[in-house]
mmCIF file of C-alpha atoms (C1' of nucleotides) and ligand atoms in Angstrom:
data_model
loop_
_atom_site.group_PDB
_atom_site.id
_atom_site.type_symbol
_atom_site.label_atom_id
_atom_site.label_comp_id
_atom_site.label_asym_id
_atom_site.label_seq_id
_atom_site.Cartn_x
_atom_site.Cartn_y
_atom_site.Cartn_z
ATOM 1 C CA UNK A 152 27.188 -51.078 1.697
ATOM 2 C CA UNK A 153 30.164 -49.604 0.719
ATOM 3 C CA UNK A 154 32.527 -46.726 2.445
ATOM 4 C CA UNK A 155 29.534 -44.015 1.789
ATOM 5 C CA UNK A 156 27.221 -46.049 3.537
ATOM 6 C CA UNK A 157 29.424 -46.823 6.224
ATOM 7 C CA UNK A 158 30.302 -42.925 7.167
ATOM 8 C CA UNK A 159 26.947 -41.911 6.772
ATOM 9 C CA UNK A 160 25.604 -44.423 8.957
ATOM 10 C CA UNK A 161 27.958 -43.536 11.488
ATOM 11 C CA UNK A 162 26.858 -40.321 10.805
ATOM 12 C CA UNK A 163 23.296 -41.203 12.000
ATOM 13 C CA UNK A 164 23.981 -42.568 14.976
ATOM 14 C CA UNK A 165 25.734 -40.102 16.057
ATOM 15 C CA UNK A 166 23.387 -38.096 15.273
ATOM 16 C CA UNK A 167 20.778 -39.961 17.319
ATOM 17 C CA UNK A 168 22.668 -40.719 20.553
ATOM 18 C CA UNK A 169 23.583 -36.730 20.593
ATOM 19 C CA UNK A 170 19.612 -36.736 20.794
ATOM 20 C CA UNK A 171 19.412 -39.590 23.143
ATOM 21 C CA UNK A 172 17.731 -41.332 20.409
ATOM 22 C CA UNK A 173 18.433 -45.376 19.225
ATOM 23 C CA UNK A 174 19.468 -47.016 16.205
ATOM 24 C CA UNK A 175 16.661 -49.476 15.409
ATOM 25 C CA UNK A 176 16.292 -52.265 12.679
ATOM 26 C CA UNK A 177 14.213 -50.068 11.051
ATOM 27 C CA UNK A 178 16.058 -47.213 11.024
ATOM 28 C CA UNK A 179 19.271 -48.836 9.412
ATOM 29 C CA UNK A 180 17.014 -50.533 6.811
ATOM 30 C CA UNK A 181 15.396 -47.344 5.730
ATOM 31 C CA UNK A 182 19.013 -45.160 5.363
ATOM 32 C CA UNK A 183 20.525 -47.713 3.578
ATOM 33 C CA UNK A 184 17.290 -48.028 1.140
ATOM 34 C CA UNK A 185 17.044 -44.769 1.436
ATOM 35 C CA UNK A 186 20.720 -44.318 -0.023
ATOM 36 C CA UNK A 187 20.382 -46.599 -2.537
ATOM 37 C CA UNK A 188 17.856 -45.149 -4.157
ATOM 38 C CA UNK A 189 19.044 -43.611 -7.551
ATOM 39 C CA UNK A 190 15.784 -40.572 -7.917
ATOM 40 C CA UNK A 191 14.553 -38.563 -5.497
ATOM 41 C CA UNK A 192 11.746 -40.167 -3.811
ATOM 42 C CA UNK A 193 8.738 -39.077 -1.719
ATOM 43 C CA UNK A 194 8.407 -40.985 1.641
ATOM 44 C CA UNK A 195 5.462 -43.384 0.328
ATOM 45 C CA UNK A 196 7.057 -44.507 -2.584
ATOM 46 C CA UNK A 197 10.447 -45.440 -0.432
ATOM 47 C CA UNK A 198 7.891 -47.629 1.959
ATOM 48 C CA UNK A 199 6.616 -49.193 -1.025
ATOM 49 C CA UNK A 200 10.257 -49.977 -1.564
ATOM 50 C CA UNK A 201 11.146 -50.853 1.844
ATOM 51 C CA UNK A 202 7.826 -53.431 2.287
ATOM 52 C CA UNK A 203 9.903 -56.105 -0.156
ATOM 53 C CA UNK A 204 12.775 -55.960 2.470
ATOM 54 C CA UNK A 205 10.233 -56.081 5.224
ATOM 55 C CA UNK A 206 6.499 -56.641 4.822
ATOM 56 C CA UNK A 207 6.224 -55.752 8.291
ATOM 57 C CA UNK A 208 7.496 -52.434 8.225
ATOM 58 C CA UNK A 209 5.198 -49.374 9.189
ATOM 59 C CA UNK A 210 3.919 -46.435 6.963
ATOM 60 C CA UNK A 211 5.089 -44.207 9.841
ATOM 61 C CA UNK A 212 8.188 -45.231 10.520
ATOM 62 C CA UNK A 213 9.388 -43.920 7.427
ATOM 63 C CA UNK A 214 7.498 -41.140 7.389
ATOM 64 C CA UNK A 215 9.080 -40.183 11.100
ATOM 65 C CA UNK A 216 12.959 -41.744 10.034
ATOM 66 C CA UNK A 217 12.514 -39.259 7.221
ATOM 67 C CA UNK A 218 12.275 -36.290 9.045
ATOM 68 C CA UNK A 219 14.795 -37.803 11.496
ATOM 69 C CA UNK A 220 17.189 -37.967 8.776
ATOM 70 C CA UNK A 221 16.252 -34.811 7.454
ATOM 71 C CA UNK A 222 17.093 -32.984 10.903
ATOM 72 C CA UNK A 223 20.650 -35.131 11.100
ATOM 73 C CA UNK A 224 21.677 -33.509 7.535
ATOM 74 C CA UNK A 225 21.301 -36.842 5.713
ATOM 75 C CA UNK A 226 18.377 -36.045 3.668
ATOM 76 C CA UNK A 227 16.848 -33.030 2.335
ATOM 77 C CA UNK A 228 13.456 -32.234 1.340
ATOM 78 C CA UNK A 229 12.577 -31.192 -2.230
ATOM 79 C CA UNK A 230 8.860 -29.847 -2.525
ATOM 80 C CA UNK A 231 8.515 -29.841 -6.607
ATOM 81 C CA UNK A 232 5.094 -28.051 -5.933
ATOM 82 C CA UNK A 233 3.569 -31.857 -6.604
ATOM 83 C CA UNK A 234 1.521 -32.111 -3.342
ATOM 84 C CA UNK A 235 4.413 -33.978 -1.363
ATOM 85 C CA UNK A 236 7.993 -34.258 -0.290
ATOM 86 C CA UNK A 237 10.599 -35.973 -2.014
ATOM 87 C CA UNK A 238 13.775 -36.522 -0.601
ATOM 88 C CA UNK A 239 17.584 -36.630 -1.957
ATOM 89 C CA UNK A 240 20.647 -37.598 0.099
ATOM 90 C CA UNK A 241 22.935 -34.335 1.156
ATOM 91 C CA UNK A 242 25.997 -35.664 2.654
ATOM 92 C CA UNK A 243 27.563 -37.272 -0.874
ATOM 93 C CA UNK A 244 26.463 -34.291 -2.924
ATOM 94 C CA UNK A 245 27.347 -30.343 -3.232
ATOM 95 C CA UNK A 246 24.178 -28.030 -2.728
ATOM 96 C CA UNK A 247 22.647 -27.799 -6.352
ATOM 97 C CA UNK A 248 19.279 -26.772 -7.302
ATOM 98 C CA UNK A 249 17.142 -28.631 -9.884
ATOM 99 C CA UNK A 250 15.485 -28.123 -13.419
ATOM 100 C CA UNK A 251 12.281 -30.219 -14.031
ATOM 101 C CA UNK A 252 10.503 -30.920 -17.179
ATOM 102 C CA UNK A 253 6.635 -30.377 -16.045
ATOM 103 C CA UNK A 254 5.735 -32.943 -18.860
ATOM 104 C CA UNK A 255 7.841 -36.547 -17.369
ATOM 105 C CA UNK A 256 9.765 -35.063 -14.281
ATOM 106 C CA UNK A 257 13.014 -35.588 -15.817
ATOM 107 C CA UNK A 258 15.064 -33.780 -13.602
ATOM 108 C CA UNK A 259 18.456 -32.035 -13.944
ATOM 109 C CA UNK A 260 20.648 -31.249 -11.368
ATOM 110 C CA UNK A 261 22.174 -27.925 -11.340
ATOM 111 C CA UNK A 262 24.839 -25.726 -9.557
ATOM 112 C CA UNK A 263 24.952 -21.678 -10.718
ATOM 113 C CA UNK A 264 28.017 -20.135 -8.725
ATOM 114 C CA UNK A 265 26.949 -16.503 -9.968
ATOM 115 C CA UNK A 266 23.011 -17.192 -9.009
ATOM 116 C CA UNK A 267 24.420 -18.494 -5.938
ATOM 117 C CA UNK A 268 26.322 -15.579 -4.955
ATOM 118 C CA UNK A 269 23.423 -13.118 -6.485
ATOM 119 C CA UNK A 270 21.165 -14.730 -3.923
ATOM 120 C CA UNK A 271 23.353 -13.742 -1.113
ATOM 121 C CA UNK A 272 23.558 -10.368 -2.466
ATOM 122 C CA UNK A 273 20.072 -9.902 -2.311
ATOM 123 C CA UNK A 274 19.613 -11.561 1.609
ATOM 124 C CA UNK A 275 22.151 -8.921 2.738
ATOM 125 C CA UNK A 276 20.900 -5.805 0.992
ATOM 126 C CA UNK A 277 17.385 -6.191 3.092
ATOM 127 C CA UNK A 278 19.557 -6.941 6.489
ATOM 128 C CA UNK A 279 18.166 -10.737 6.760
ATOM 129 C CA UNK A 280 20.177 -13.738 7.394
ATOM 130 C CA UNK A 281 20.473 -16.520 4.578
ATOM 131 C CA UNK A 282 19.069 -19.738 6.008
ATOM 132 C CA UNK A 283 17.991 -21.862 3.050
ATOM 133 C CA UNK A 284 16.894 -20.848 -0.520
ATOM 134 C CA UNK A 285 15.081 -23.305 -3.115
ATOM 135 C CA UNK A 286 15.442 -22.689 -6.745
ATOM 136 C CA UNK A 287 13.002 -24.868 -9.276
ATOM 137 C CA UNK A 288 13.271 -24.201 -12.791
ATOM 138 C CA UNK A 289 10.593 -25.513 -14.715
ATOM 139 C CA UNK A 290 10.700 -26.260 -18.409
ATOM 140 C CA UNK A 291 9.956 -28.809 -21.308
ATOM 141 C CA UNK A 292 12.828 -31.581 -22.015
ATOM 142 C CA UNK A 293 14.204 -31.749 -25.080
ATOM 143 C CA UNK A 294 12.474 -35.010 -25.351
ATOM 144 C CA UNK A 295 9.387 -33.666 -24.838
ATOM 145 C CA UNK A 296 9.594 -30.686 -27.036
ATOM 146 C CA UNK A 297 9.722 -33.369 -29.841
ATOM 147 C CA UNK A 298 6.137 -35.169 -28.903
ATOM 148 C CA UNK B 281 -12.972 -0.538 -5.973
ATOM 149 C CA UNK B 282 -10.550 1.798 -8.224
ATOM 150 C CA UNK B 283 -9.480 2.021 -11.660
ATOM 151 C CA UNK B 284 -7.266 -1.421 -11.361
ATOM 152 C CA UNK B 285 -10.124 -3.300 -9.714
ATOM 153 C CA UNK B 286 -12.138 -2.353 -12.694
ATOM 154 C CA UNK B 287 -9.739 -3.450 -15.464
ATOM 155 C CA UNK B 288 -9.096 -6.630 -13.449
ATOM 156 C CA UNK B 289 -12.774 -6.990 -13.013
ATOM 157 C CA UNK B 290 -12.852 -6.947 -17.336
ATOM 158 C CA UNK B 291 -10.055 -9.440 -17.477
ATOM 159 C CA UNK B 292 -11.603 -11.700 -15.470
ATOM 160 C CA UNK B 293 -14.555 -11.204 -17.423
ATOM 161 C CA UNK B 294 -13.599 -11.697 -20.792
ATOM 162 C CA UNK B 295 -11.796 -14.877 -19.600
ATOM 163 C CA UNK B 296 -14.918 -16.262 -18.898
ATOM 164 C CA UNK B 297 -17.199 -15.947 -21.835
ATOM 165 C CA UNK B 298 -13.735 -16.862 -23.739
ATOM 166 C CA UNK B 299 -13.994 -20.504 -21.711
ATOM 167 C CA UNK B 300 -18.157 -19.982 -21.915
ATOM 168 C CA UNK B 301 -18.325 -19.483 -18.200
ATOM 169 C CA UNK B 302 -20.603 -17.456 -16.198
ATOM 170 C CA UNK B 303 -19.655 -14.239 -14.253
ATOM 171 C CA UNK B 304 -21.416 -14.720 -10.877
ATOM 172 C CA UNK B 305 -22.288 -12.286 -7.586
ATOM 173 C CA UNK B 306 -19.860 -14.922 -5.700
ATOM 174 C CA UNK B 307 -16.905 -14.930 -8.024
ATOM 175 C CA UNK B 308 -17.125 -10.855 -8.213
ATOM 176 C CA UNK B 309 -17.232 -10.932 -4.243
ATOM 177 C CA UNK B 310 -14.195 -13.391 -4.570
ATOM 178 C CA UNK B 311 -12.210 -11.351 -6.760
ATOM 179 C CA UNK B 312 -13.305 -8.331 -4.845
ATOM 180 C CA UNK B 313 -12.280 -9.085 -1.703
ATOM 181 C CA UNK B 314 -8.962 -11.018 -2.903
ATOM 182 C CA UNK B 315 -7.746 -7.586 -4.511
ATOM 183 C CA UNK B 316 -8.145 -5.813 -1.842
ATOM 184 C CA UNK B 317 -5.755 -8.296 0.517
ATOM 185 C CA UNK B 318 -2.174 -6.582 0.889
ATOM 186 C CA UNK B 319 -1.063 -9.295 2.021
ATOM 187 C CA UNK B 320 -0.627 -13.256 0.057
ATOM 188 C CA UNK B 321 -3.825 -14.882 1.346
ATOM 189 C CA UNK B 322 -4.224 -18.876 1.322
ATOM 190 C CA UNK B 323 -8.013 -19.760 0.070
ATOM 191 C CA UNK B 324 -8.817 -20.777 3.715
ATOM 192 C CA UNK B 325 -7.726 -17.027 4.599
ATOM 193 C CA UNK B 326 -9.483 -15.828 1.981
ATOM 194 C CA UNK B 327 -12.660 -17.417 2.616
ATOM 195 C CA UNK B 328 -12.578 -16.809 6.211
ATOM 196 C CA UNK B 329 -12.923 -12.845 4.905
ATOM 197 C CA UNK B 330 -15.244 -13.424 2.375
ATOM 198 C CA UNK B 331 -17.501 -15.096 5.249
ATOM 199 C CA UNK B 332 -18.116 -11.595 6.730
ATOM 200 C CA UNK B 333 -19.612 -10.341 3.478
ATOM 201 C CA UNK B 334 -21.897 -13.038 2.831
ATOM 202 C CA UNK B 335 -21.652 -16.003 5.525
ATOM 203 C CA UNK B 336 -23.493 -18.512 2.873
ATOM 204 C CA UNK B 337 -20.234 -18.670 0.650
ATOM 205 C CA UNK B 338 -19.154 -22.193 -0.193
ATOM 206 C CA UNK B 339 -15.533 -23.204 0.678
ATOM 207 C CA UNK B 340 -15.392 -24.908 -2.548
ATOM 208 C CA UNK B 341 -16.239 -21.838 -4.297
ATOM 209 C CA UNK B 342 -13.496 -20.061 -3.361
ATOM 210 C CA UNK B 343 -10.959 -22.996 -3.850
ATOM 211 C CA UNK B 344 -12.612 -22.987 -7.508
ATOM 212 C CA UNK B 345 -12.917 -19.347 -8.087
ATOM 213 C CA UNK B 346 -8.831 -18.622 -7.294
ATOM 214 C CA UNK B 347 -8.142 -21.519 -9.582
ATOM 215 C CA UNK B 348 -10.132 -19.714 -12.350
ATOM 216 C CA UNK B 349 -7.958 -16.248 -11.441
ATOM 217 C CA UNK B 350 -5.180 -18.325 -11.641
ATOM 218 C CA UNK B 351 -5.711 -19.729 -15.008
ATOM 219 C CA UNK B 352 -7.027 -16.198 -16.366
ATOM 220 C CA UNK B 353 -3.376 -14.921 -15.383
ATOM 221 C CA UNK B 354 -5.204 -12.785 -12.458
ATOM 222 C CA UNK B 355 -3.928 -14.701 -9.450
ATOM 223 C CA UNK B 356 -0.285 -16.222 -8.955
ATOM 224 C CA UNK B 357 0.200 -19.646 -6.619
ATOM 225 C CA UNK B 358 2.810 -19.136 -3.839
ATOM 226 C CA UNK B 359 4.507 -22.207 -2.366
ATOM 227 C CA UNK B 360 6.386 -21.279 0.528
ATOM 228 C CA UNK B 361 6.297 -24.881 1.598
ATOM 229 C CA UNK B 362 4.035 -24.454 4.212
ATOM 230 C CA UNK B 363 1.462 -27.288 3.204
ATOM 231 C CA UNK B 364 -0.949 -25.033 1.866
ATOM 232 C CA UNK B 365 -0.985 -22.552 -0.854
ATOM 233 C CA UNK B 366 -0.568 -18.420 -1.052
ATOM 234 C CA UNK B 367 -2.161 -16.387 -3.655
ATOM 235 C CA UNK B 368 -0.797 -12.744 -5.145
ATOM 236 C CA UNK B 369 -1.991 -10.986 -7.630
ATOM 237 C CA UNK B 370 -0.808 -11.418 -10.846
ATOM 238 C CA UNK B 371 -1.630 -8.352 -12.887
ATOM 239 C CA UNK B 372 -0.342 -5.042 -11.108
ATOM 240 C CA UNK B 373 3.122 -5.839 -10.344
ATOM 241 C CA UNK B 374 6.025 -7.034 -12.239
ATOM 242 C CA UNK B 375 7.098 -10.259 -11.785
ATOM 243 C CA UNK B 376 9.420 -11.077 -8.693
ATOM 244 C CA UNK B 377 10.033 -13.552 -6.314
ATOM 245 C CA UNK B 378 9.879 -13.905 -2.285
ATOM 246 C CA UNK B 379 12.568 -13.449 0.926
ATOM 247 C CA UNK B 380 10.540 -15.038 3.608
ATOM 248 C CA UNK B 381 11.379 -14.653 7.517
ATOM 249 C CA UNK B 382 11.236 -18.236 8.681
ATOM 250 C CA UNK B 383 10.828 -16.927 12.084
ATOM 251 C CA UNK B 384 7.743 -14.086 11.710
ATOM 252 C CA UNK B 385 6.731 -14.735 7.980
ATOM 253 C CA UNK B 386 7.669 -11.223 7.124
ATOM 254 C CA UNK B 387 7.836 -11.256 3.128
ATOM 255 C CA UNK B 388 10.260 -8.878 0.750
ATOM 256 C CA UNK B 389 9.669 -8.909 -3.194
ATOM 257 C CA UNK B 390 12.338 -8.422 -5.220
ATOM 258 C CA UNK B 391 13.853 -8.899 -8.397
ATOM 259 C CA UNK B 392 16.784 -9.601 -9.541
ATOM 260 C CA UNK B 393 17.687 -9.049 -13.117
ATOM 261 C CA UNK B 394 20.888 -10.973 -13.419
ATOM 262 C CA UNK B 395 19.448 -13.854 -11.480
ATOM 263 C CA UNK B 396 16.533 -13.731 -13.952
ATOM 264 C CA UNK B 397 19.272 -14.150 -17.400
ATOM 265 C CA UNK B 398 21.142 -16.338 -15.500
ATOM 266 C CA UNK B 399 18.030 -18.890 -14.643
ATOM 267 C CA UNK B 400 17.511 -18.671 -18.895
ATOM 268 C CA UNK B 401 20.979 -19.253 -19.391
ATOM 269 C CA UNK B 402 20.874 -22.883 -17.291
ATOM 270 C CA UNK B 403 17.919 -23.530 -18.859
ATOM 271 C CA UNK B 404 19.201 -22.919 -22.500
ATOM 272 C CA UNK B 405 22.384 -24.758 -21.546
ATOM 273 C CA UNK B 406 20.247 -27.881 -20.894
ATOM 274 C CA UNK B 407 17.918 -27.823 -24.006
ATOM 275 C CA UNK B 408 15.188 -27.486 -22.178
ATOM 276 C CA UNK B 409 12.329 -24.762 -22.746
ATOM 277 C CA UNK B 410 11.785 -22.753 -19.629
ATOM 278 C CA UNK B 411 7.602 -22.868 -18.606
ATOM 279 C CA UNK B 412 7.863 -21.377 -14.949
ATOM 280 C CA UNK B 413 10.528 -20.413 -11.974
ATOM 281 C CA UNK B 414 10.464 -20.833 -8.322
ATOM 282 C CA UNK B 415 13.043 -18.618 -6.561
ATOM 283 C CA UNK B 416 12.594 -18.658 -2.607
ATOM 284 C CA UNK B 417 14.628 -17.076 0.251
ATOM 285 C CA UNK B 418 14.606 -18.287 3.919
ATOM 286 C CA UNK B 419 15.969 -15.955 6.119
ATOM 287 C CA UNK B 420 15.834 -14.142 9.308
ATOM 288 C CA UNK B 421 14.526 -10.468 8.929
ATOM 289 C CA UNK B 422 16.318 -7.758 10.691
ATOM 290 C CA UNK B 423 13.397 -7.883 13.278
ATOM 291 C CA UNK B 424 13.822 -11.307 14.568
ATOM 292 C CA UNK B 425 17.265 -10.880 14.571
ATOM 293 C CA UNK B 426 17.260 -9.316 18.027
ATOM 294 C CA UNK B 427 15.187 -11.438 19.646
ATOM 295 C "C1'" DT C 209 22.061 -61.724 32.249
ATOM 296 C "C1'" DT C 210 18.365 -59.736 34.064
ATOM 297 C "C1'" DT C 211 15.869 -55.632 34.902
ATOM 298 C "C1'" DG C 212 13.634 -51.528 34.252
ATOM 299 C "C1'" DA C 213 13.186 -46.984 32.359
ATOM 300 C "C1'" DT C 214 12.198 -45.187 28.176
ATOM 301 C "C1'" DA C 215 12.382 -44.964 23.200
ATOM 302 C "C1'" DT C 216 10.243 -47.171 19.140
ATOM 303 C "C1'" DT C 217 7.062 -49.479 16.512
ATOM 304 C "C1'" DG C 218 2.893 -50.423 13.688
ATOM 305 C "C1'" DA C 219 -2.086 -50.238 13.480
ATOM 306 C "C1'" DT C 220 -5.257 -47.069 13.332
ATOM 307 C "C1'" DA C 221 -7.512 -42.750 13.903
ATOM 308 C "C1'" DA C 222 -7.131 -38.031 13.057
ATOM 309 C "C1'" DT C 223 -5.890 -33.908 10.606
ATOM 310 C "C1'" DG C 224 -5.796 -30.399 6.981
ATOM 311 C "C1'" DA C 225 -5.664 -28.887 2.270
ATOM 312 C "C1'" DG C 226 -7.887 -29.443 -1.585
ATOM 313 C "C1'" DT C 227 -11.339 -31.922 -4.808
ATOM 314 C "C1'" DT C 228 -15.516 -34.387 -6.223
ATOM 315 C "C1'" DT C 229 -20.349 -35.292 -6.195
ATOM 316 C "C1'" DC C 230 -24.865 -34.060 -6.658
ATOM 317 C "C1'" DA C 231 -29.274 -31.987 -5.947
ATOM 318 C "C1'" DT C 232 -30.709 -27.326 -6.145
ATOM 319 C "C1'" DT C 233 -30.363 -22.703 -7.916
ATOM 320 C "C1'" DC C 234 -28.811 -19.187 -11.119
ATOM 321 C "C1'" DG C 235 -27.677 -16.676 -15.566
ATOM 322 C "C1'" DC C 236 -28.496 -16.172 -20.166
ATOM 323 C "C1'" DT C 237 -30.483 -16.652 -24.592
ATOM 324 C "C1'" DG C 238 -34.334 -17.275 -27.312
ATOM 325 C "C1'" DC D 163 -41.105 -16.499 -19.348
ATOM 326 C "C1'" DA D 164 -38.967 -21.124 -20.578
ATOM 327 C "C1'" DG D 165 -35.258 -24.077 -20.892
ATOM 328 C "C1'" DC D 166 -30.556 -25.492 -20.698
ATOM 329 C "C1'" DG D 167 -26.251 -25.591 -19.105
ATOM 330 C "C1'" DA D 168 -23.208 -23.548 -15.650
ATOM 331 C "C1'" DA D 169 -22.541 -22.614 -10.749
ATOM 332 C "C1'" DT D 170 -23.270 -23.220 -6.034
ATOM 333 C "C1'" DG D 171 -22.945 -25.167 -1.248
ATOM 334 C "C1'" DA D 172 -23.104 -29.179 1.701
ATOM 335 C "C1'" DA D 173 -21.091 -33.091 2.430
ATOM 336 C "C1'" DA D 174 -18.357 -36.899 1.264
ATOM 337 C "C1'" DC D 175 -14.023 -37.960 -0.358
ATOM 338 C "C1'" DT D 176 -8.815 -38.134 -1.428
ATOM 339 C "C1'" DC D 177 -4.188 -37.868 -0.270
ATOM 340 C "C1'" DA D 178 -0.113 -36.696 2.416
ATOM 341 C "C1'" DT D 179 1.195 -36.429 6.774
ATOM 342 C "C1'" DT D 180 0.797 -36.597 11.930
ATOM 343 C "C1'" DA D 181 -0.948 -38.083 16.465
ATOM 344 C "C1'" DT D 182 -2.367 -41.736 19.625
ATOM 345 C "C1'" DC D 183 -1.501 -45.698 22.083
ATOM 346 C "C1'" DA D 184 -0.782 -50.419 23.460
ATOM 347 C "C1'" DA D 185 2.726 -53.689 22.601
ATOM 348 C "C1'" DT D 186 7.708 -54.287 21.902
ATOM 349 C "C1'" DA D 187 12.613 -53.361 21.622
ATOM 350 C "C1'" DT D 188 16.920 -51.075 23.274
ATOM 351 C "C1'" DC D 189 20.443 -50.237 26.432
ATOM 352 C "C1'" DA D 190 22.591 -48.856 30.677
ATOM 353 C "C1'" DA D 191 22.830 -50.200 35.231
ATOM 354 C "C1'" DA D 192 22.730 -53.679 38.593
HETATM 355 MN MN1 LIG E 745 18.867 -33.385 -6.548
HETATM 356 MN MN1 LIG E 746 4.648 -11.303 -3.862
HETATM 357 ZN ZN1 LIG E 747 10.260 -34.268 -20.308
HETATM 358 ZN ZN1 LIG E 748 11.028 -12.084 11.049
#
DNA sequence: TTTGATATTGATAATGAGTTTCATTCGCTG
DNA sequence: CAGCGAATGAAACTCATTATCAATATCAAA
């Protein structure tokens, strides 16, 4: 609940009254679970998460506020290649791409100016226009190099 | 049915009696018929083709058979986040990655040395030991541009 | 503050990709 | 050819996500 919180909820319902959408109980419980939530997580496990707070709370709901937040620039999807979405804040944060050890998930979050920029080179030389890129690197943690 | 097919067609092959599997009419029709795609198939595509030749194919033959050409190093998984996943081949071309049109699908290879040495550089820089990449570009092609 | 139009919710059913199960058939070796 | 294990196809299943829909909540207008 602190100043982050705050701007980001504002944020959100700005975002939904632009769509003549409404801020709901729900809603505000799930971004500010959502945003306290320290790894990315996939929608399921943040309803297991939200279900303490309120027992009552449906599997959709966050499945649909997800996407909701997704579309107002809150969220962004991160598709390891594990069979579903996880999700990571992206107001608080610079862009950055992620390295994942394929053995525990540890996860490292990275930011490559040059690869960046390379990237954009690339998008221009065949005439498209850059929407969105995903970079995964996938390797073995130190950690796990040693078991 | 040329030279290529034919060396692929060993490949696969060998990587069978290595693992003490069987070389079947069905998984020759698969790999057939999946070298001859130009374009990346999903296994649904794919077996929605293979259907013509011989309409008693199992689906889960197919889903099994591109896993084997997968693990032989014959076959390459795609993700373009689409829910469902895109097969290349493996063997004839260099490695590179994908600029996708997220309007018409339209799909440029390339590759990128620097971005390649610069990927093993944040890897190196982390510790960790690099097992795979994922590079994708969204974009709009020139195409879709106009319209 | 009441009302009413409409957005939202949660339970549940449905979907779609991919996997598992299992009885039957096939491929290979002896 | 016999026998054994691998492979197949049909069908059931899993798992993530989405659609449906009746009941409820929100909010602007009266
Ligand atoms: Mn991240
Ligand atoms: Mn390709
Ligand atoms: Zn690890
Ligand atoms: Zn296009």
């Amino acid at each position: 609940m602190n100043q982050n919180t705050k701007d980001i909820h504002s944020i959100f319902s700005q975002y939904l009254s632009e769509q003549n959408l409404r801020m709901t109980t729900q809603r505000e419980l799930i971004l500010k679970t959502f945003c306290k939530q320290k790894k990315h997580v996939t929608a399921e496990q943040l309803y297991e998460i939200l279900k303490k707070a309120d027992p009552t709370i449906g599997h959709a709901t966050v499945y649909r506020t997800m996407k909701l937040l997704t579309e107002a620039g809150i969220a962004r999807e991160l598709n390891f290649g594990e069979g579903s979405i996880r999700y990571e804040p992206d107001t608080s944060k610079e862009h950055h791409d992620h390295l994942v050890c394929v053995k525990c998930g540890e996860n490292i979050e990275f930011l490559d100016e040059e690869i960046e920029n390379l990237q954009k080179r690339v998008v221009s030389k065949y005439g498209y226009q850059l929407v969105d890129h995903s970079l995964n690197l996938y390797g073995i943690c130190p950690k796990c190099q040693k078991s």
